[in-house]
Structure formats: structure tokens, C-alpha cells
mmCIF file of C-alpha atoms in Angstrom:
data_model
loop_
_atom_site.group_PDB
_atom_site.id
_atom_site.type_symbol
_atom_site.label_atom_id
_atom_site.label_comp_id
_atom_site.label_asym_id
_atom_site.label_seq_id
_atom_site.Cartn_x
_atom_site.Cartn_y
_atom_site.Cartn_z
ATOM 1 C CA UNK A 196 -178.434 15.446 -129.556
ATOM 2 C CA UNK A 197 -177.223 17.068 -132.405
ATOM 3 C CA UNK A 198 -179.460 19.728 -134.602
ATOM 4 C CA UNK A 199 -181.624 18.639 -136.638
ATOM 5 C CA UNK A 200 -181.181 19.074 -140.484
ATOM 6 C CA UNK A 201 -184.323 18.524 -142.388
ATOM 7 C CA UNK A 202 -187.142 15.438 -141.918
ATOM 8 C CA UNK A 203 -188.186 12.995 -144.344
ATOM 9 C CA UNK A 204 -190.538 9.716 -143.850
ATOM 10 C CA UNK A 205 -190.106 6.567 -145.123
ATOM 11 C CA UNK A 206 -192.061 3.784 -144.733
ATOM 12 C CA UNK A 207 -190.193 0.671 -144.093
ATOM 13 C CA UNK A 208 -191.789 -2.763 -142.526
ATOM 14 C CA UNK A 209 -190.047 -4.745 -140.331
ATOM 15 C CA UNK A 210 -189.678 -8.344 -138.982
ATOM 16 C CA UNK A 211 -193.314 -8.479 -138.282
ATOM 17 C CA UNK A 212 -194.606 -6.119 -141.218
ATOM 18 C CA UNK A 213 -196.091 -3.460 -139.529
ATOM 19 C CA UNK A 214 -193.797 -0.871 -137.839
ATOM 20 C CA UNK A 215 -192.944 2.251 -139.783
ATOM 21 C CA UNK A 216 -189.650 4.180 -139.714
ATOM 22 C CA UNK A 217 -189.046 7.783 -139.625
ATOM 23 C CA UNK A 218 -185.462 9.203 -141.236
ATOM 24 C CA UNK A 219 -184.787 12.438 -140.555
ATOM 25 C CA UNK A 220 -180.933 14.528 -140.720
ATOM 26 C CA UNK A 221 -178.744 15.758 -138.071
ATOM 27 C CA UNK A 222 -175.787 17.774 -139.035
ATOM 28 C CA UNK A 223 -172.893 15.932 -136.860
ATOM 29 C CA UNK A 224 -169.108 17.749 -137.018
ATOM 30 C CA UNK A 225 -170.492 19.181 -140.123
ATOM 31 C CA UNK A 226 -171.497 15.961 -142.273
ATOM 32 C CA UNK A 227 -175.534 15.241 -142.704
ATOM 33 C CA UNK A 228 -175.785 11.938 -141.294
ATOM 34 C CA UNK A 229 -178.881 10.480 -141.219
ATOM 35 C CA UNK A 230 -180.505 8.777 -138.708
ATOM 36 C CA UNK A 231 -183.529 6.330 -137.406
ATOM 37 C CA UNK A 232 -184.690 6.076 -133.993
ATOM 38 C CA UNK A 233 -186.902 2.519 -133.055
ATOM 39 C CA UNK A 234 -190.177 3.351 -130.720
ATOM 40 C CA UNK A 235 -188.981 0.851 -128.037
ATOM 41 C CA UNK A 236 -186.009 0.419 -125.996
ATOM 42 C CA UNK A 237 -183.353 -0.032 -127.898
ATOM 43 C CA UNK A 238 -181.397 -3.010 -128.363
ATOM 44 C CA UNK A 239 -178.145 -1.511 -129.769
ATOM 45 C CA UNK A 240 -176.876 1.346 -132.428
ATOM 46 C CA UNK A 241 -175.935 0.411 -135.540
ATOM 47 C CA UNK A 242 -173.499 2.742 -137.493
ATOM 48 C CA UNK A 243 -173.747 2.736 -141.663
ATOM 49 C CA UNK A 244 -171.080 3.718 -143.796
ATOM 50 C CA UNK A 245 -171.155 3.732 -147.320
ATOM 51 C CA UNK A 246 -169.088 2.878 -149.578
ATOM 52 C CA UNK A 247 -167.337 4.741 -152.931
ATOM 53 C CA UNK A 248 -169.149 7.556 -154.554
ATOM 54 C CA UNK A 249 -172.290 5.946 -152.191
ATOM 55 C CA UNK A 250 -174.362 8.095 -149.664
ATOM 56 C CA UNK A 251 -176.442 7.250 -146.445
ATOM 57 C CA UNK A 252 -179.295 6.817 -149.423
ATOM 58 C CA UNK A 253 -177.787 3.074 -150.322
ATOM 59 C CA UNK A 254 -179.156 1.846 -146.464
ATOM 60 C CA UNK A 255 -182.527 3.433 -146.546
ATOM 61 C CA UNK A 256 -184.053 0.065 -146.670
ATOM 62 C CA UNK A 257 -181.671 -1.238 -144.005
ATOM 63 C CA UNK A 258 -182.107 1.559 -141.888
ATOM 64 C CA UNK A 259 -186.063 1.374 -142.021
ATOM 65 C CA UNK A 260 -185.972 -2.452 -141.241
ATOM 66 C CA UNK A 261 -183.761 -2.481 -138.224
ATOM 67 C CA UNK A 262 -185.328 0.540 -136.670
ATOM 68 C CA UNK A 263 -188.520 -0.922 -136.748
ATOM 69 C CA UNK A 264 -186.743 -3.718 -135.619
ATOM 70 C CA UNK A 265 -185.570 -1.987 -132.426
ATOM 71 C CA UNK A 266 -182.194 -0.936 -133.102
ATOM 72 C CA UNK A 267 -181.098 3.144 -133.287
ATOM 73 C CA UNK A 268 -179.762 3.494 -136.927
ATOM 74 C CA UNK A 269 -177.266 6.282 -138.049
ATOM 75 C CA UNK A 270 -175.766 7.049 -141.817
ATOM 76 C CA UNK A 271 -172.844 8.902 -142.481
ATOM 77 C CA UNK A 272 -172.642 10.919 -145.743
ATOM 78 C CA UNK A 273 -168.985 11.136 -145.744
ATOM 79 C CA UNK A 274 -167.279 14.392 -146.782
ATOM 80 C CA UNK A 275 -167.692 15.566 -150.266
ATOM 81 C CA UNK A 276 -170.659 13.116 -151.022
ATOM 82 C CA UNK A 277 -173.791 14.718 -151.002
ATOM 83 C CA UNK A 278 -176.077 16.502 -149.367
ATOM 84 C CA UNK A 279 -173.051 17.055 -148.100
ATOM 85 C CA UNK A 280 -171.127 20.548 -149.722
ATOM 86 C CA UNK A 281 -169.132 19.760 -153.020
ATOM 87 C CA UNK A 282 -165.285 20.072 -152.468
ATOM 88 C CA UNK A 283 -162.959 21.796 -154.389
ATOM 89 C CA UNK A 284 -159.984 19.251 -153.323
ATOM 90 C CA UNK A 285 -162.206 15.896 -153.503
ATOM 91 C CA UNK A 286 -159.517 14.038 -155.800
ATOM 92 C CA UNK A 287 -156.726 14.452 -152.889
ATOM 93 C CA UNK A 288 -158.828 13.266 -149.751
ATOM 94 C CA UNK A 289 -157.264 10.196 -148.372
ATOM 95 C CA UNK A 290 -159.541 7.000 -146.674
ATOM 96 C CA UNK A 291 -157.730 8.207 -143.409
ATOM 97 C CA UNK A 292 -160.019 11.828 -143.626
ATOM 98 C CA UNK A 293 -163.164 9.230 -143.968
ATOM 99 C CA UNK A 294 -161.595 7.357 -140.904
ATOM 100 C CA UNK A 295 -161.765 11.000 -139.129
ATOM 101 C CA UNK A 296 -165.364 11.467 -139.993
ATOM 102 C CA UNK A 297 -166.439 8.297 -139.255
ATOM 103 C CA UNK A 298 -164.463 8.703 -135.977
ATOM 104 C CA UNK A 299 -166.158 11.797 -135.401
ATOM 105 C CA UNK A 300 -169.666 10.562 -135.549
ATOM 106 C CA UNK A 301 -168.727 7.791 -133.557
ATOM 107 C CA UNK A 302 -167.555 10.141 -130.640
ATOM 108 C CA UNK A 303 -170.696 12.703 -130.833
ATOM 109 C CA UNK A 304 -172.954 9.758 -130.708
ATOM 110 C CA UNK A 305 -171.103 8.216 -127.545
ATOM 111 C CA UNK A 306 -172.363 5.082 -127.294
ATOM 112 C CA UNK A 307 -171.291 1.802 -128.158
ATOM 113 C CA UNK A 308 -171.742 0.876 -131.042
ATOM 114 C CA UNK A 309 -171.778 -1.850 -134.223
ATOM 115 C CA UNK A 310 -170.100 -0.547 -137.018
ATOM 116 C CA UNK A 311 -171.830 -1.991 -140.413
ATOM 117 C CA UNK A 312 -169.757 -0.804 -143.441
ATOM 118 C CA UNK A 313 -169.845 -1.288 -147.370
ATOM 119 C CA UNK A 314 -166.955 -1.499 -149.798
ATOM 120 C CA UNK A 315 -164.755 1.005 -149.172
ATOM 121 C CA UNK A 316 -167.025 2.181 -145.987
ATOM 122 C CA UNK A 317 -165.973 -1.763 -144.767
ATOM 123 C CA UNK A 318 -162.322 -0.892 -145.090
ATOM 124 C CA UNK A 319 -163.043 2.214 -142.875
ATOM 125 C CA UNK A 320 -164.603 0.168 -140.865
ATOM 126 C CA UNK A 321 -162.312 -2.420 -140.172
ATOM 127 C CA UNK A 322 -159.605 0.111 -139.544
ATOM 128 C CA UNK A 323 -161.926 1.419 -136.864
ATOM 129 C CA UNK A 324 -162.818 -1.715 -135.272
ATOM 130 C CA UNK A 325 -158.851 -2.461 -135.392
ATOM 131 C CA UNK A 326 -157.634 1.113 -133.210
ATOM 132 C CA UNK A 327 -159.581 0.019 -130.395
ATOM 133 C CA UNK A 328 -160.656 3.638 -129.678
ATOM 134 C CA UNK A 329 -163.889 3.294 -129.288
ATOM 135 C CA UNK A 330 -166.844 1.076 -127.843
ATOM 136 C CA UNK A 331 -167.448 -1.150 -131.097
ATOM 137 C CA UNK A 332 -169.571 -3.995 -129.909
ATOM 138 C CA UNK A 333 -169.501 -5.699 -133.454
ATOM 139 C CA UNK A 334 -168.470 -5.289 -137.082
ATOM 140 C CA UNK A 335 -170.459 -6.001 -140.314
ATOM 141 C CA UNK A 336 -168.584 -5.706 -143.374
ATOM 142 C CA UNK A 337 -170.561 -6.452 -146.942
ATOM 143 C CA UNK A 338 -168.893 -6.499 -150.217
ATOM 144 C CA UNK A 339 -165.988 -4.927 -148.318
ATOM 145 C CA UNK A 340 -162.236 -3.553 -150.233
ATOM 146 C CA UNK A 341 -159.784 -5.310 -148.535
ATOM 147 C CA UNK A 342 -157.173 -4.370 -145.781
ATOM 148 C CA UNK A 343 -153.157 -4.607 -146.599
ATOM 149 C CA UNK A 344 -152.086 -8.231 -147.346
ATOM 150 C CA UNK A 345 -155.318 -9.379 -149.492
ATOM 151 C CA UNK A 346 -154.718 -8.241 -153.185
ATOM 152 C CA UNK A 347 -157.838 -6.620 -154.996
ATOM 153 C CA UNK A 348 -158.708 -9.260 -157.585
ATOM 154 C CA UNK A 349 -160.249 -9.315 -161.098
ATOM 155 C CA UNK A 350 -162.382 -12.352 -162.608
ATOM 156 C CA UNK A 351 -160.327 -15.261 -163.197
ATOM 157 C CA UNK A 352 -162.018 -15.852 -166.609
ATOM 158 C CA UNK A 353 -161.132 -11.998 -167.761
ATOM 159 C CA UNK A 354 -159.494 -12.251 -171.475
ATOM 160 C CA UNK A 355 -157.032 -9.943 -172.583
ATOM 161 C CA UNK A 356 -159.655 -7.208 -173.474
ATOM 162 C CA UNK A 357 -160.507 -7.357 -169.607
ATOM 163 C CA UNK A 358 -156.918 -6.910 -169.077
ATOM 164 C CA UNK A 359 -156.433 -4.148 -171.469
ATOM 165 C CA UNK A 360 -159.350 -2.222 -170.088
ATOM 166 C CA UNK A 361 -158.269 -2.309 -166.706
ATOM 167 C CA UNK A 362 -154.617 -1.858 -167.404
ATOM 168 C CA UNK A 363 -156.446 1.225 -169.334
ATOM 169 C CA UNK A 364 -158.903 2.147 -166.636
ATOM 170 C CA UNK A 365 -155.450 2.236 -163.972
ATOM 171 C CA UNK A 366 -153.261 4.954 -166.464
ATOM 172 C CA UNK A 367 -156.874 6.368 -166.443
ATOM 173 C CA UNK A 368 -156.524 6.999 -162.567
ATOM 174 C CA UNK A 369 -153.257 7.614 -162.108
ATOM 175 C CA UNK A 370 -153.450 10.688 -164.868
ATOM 176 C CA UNK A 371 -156.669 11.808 -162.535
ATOM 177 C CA UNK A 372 -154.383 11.738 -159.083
ATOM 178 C CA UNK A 373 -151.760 13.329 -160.915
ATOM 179 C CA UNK A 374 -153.928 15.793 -161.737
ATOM 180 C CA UNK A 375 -155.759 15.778 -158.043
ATOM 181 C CA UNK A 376 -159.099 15.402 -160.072
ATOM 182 C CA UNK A 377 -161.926 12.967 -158.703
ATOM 183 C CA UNK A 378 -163.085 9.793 -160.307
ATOM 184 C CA UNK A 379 -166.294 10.250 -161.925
ATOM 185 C CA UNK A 380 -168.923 7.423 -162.030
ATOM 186 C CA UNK A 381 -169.591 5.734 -165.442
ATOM 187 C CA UNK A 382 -172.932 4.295 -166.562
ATOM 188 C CA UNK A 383 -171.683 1.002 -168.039
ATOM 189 C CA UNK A 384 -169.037 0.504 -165.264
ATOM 190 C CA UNK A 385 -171.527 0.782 -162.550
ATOM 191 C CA UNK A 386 -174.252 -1.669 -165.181
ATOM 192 C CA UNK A 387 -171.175 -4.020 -165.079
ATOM 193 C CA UNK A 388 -169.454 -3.840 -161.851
ATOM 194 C CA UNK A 389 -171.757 -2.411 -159.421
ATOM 195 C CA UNK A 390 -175.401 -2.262 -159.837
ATOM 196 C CA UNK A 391 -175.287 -6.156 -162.152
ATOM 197 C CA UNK A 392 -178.096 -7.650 -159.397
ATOM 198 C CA UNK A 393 -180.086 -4.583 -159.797
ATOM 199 C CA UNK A 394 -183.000 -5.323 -162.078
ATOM 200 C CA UNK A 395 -182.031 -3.135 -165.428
ATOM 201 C CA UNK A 396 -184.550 -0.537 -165.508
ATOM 202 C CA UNK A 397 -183.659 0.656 -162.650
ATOM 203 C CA UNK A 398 -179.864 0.391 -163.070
ATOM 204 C CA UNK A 399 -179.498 3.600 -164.288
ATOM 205 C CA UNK A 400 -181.584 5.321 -161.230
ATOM 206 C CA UNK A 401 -178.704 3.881 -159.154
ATOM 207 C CA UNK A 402 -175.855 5.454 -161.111
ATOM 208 C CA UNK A 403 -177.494 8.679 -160.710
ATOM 209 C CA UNK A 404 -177.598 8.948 -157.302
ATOM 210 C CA UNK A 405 -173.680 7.708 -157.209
ATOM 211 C CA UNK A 406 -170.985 10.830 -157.099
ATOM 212 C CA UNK A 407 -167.541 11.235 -157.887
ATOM 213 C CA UNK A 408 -164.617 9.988 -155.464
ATOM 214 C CA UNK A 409 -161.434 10.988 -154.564
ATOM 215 C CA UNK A 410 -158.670 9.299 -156.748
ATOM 216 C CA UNK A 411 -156.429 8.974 -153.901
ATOM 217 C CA UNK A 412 -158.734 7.006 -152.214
ATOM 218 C CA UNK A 413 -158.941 4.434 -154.908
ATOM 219 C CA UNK A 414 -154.972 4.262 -154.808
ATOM 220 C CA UNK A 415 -154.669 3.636 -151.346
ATOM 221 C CA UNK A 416 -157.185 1.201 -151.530
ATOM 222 C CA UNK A 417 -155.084 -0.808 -154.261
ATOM 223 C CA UNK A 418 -151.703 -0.429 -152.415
ATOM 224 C CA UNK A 419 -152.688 -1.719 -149.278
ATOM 225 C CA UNK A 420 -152.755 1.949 -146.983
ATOM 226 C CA UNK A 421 -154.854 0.235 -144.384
ATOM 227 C CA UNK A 422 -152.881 -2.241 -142.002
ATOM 228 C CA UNK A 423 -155.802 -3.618 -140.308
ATOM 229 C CA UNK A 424 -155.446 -7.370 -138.894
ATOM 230 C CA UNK A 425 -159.158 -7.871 -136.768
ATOM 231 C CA UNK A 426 -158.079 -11.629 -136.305
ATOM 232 C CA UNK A 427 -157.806 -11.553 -132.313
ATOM 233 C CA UNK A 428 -160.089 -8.536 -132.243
ATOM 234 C CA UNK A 429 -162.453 -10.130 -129.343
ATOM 235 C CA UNK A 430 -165.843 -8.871 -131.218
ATOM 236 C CA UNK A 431 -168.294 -10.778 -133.166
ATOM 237 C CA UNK A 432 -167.726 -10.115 -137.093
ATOM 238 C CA UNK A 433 -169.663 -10.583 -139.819
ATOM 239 C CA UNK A 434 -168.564 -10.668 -143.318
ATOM 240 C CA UNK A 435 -171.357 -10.277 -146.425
ATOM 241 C CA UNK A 436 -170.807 -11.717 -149.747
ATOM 242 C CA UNK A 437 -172.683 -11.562 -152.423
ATOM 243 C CA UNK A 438 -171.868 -14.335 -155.393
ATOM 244 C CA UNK A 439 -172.241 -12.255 -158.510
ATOM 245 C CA UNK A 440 -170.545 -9.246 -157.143
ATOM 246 C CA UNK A 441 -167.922 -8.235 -159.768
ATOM 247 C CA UNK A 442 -166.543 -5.119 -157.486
ATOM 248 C CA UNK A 443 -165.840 -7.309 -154.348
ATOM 249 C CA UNK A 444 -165.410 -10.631 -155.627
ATOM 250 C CA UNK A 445 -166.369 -13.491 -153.328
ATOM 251 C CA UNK A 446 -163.146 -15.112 -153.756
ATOM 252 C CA UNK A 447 -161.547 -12.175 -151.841
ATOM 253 C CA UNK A 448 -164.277 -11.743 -149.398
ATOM 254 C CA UNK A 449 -163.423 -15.357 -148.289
ATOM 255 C CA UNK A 450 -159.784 -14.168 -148.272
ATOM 256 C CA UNK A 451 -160.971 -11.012 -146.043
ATOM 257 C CA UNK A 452 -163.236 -13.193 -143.728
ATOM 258 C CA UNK A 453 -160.384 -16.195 -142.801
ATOM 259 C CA UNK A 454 -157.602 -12.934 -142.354
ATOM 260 C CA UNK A 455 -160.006 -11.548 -140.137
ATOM 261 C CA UNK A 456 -161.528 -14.280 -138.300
ATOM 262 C CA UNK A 457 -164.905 -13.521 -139.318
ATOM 263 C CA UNK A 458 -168.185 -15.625 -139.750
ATOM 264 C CA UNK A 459 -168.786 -15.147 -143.659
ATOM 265 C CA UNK A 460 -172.231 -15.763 -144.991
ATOM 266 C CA UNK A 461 -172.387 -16.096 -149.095
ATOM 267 C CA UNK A 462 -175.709 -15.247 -150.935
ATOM 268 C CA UNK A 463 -176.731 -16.493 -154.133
ATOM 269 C CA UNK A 464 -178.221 -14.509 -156.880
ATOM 270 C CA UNK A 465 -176.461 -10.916 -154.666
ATOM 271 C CA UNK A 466 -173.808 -9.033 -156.048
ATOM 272 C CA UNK A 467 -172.221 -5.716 -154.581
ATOM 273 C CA UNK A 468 -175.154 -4.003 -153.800
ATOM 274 C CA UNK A 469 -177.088 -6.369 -150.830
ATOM 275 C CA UNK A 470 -178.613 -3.657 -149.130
ATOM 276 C CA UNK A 471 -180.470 -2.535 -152.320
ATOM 277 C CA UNK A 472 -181.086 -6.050 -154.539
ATOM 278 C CA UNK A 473 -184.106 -7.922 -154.601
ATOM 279 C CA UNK A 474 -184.205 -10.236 -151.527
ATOM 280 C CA UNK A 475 -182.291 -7.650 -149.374
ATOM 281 C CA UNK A 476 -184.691 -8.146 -146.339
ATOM 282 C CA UNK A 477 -183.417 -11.556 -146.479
ATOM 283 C CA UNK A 478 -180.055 -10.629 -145.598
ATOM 284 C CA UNK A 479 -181.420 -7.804 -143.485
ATOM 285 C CA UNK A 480 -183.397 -10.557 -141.291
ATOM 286 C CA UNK A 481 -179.800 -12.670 -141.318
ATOM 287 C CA UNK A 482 -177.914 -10.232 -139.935
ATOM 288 C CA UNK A 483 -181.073 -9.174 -136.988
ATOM 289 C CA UNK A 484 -180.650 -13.019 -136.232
ATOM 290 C CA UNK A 485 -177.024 -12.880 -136.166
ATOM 291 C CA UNK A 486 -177.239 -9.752 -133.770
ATOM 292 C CA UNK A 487 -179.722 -11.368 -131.904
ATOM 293 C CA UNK A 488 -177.851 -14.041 -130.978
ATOM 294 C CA UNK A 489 -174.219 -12.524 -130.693
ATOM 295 C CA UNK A 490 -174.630 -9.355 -129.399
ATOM 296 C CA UNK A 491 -176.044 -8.945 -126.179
ATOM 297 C CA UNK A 492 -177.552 -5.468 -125.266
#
């Protein structure tokens, strides 16, 4: 097992409201990931990966419910998102150097596992899942960017001051990658796009704890750099949608789900942030059903 890093404890109920989890650190290939072990035999290990500017933080709640819930849970802080070190060349780090960590985690963990990813950490995912290099017993995807072929979308009722800004926000990039600087997070962007299901006063909180991401990244993710096609992928896949998300929108997670071959389930009153919204233990206790009855240990 790999060191351990520091030890925290959360307490996190589970299916039957009783059953506390511990999260403590490991330093893994040189990235903090953190990790959950459940107090019975465990039914499977469940890999998090977060998504843009994110951190393992954004699946504490997960984490705590499906360890308790007898399932091994493990967070990658990808590189250059803390506690990991800051890095000097963050705005030139491509998706396929988070592929490599998450690759890396995977094979100093050795065991099969189900891969559970968010936004950009679902791209990563899927391009995982798609290699076939390791064990991956199943894939969860929620609010994921799309692989090449599905076209990021914007809200079909955007006016032209939508279109401006984002026409705007994309020179705004491109000067950043030209420059090799990261993308910074901005409080009403992440009020607007990413935290909207979050209750308000605590929208803010969220945008705090987000970092800056490589530029590069965010290019790739628009031009399609990931070729991944899970449709005759033998696994069971799960795709996670929630309605109001204005990041992800559910439009193209139904586009992601039928070019994968995925089960899709839709959530009302959910937007891009599931695992941390009010009513995520609902979704949690979907997806522990889902596993339950898919996934075989």
C-alpha cells in the first residue's frame, strides 16, 4: 500500500444511516489521492476523477456513502490541482498527462476497478475504459465533456449577447494558450455555469475551492483530441445527467450516452455538480443500485 499522506475524518452515513467513513491521503506516483476503505469485505473499487479546476474534495460525500456502503473508494487530485504542488507549466499540460496519472493510479492500485469520472475527469475516463489496458469492470460518467464526434454545445435559447460572450470568452483562451498561461476560475462563470444547483450562499464556498486549469486542456477538449468510441466496449456504463446543468448540457449527454451505448439516467432539479447538490444521496443510492445489480463482485 502506498504511504500514507496525512488523515482526516469525515463522517458520512450510508444506505442504512449509521456507518461512518474515514478519508485519509496516500501519495501514489507523486499525486495525493485520497482514499476510503469500507469495514467489510469489499464489493468492488471505485476510482473518482474530477473534473476541471476540481479536486478529490468534489466526491467527499460520494466517497463517504459508498464506503460505508462497502465499496473501497479512491480520489485522484490530478497534477497541478491541489494539495497537489503548483506547476510552473500548468497552461501547457495536455488531457493525455491526466490520462497518465489516472493510468498510474490505476496500475499502483492493481485491482479491477470501476472508473467513475466528472466532466473533463469523464472524458479521461472514457478514454481509459476505451484502451483496454486495464481491469475496468464498469464506467460512470456524470456531466461528462464529450469524446471526438459529439460537438460541445451552448443553450439553444442563447441571444446574441450569449454569443458574443462566448465568442469573447474563446479569443479569451486562445490569447491564454498562446501565452501557455492557465485558465483561472471566475465567480460569476462558475454562479452561472457550474455551481447554478448549488443553493447561493454557498456558491461562492464552491468557487473557492476550484483552481486554475491548463488552457490546452480546454482546447483539446473543444477540438475533439479524444477518439474514444465505448459503443461495443462489453462493460456496463452509466451516464449522469443532470437537467439544469449549463456546463454539460443534457442534450449532449444524451448524444454521449446513445454514441456510447450507455444506460443514461436524467435528474430533475441537478445541474453539473450531482455529487455536491441537494439530493445527491439520491443519485448516490441510484448508482449503489445500479452497481448492485450490474456488477458482480
Amino acid at each position: 500500500m502506498p504511504s500514507e499522506y496525512n488523515t482526516m475524518v469525515l463522517q458520512k452515513k450510508g444506505c442504512e444511516g449509521k456507518i461512518m467513513a474515514e478519508i485519509k491521503h496516500q501519495l501514489i506516483k507523486d499525486l495525493i489521492v485520497e482514499y476510503s476503505e469500507c469495514s467489510q469485505p469489499a464489493k468492488g473499487t471505485i476510482i473518482f476523477v474530477h473534473g476541471a479546476g476540481g479536486g478529490s474534495w468534489c466526491w467527499h460525500d460520494f466517497m463517504g456513502f459508498f464506503s460505508a456502503n462497502g465499496y473501497n473508494c479512491y480520489a485522484i487530485n490530478l497534477r497541478g490541482h491541489k494539495p497537489n504542488p503548483d506547476l510552473d507549466n500548468l497552461g501547457v499540460l495536455s488531457i493525455r498527462d491526466y490520462v497518465t496519472d489516472v493510468e498510474l493510479v490505476i496500475s499502483a492500485i492493481d485491482k479491477e476497478v470501476i472508473l467513475f469520472g466528472h466532466s473533463m475527469g469523464g472524458l479521461i475516463s472514457q478514454e481509459i475504459a476505451f484502451s483496454g489496458k486495464f481491469n475496468i469492470s464498469s464506467l460512470i460518467i456524470t456531466g461528462s465533456a464529450p469524446p471526438a464526434g459529439i460537438k460541445m454545445e451552448a443553450p439553444k435559447q442563447a441571444g446574441i449577447g450569449y454569443k458574443i460572450k462566448a465568442f469573447a470568452v474563446g479569443l479569451g483562451m486562445l490569447y491564454k494558450i498562446i501565452r501557455k498561461d492557465p485558465l483561472r476560475p471566475v465567480l460569476r462563470a462558475t454562479r452561472h455555469y457550474v455551481a447554478n444547483c448549488i443553493p447561493e450562499d454557498k456558491q461562492e464556498e464552491l468557487h473557492n475551492k476550484l483552481v486554475p486549469e491548463s488552457s490546452k486542456v480546454s482546447i483539446e477538449v473543444l477540438k475533439g483530441e479524444i477518439k474514444a468510441d465505448l459503443s461495443k466496449v462489453d462493460i456496463p456504463k452509466l451516464a449522469l445527467a443532470g437537467k439544469e446543468d449549463m456546463m454539460s448540457l443534457i442534450s449532449m449527454q444524451r448524444k454521449i450516452a446513445e454514441f456510447h451505448n450507455m444506460e443514461l439516467k436524467e435528474y430533475d432539479n441537478h445541474a453539473h455538480m450531482l455529487m455536491l447538490e441537494p439530493g445527491w444521496n439520491k443519485v448516490a443510492k441510484d448508482v449503489y443500485l445500479w452497481l448492485q445489480e450490474k456488477v458482480k463482485p
